[in-house]
Structures are given as structure tokens and as C-alpha cells.
């Protein structure tokens, strides 16, 4: 019984540590430099990522007050921001530390939003989430 409890602790403790949120400094801000909210653009669309009060570090690199960008395309942020962000075609990770991308989008309205996350892809506390912008892709 005792051995079982110790085993359980050994399994649970690292999981609990992995879920610890990285703090973000006061005044830090993430924002989309371009395109502007409401813009009419043609595809491919160049999206430039802005960050104030923090730095960029690649995924896997632990350094205070840093993170890497994630672009949310036509989706809301996950409800649970204490877990690592999944990588999908709507949640794109920029784990090399990129600060811009070129997106191929279908004609019509699309939403874009940036979310910074730490070396383990877990959003900071409080989270650094940009304004969600809507753009229209014209043919
Ligand atoms: Cu990531």
C-alpha cells in the first residue's frame, strides 16, 4: 500500500510541475502589426507579430520573460489556457521564434489572433492574447 502511494506521488508530481504557468510581466502586450483590423487583403497574407515588454525565445528554451508566438486562425483560444496549446491548422506554432508569416487563405472573412506561450507551449499567467482581428481576403 505504501509503495503504491509513493509510486502515485512520483507519477503525479512531475505532471503537476509541467502544468505550472510561467508568469508574464506587468505591461507586456502582444499585437498584430499587420494586417490591420478590417483590412481587405489578397492571399498570401503577410502577418507580422508585435510584442512589447517581453522577448522571443524558441520553444524548449527557458529564459525569463520570453515566449514564442501562436497564430489562431478562424478560432477562439482554447478554454483551458493552463495546458500546452495543441498544434492544428488553426493553431500555428512559431517555435523557432519567428515574428512573421505568410498565410494562404481562401477568399472571404477570416479572424486572426496571437497568443504567446512559454517554452512548453503553455500560455503565460496572465495570458498574452492580442486583439482578435477580422480581415477580408479578396480574389
Ligand atoms: Cu508553441
Coordinates of N, CA and C and ligand atoms in Angstrom, one line a residue, residues 68 70 93 121, ligand 1:
X68 N 7.1 32.2 -27.3 CA 7.0 32.2 -28.8 C 5.6 32.4 -29.2
X70 N 2.0 32.1 -31.3 CA 1.0 31.2 -31.8 C -0.1 32.0 -32.5
X93 N 2.1 27.1 -34.4 CA 3.2 27.5 -33.5 C 4.3 28.1 -34.3
X121 N 4.9 25.6 -24.5 CA 3.6 25.9 -25.3 C 2.4 26.2 -24.4
Ligands
LIG1 CU1 4.2 26.5 -29.3

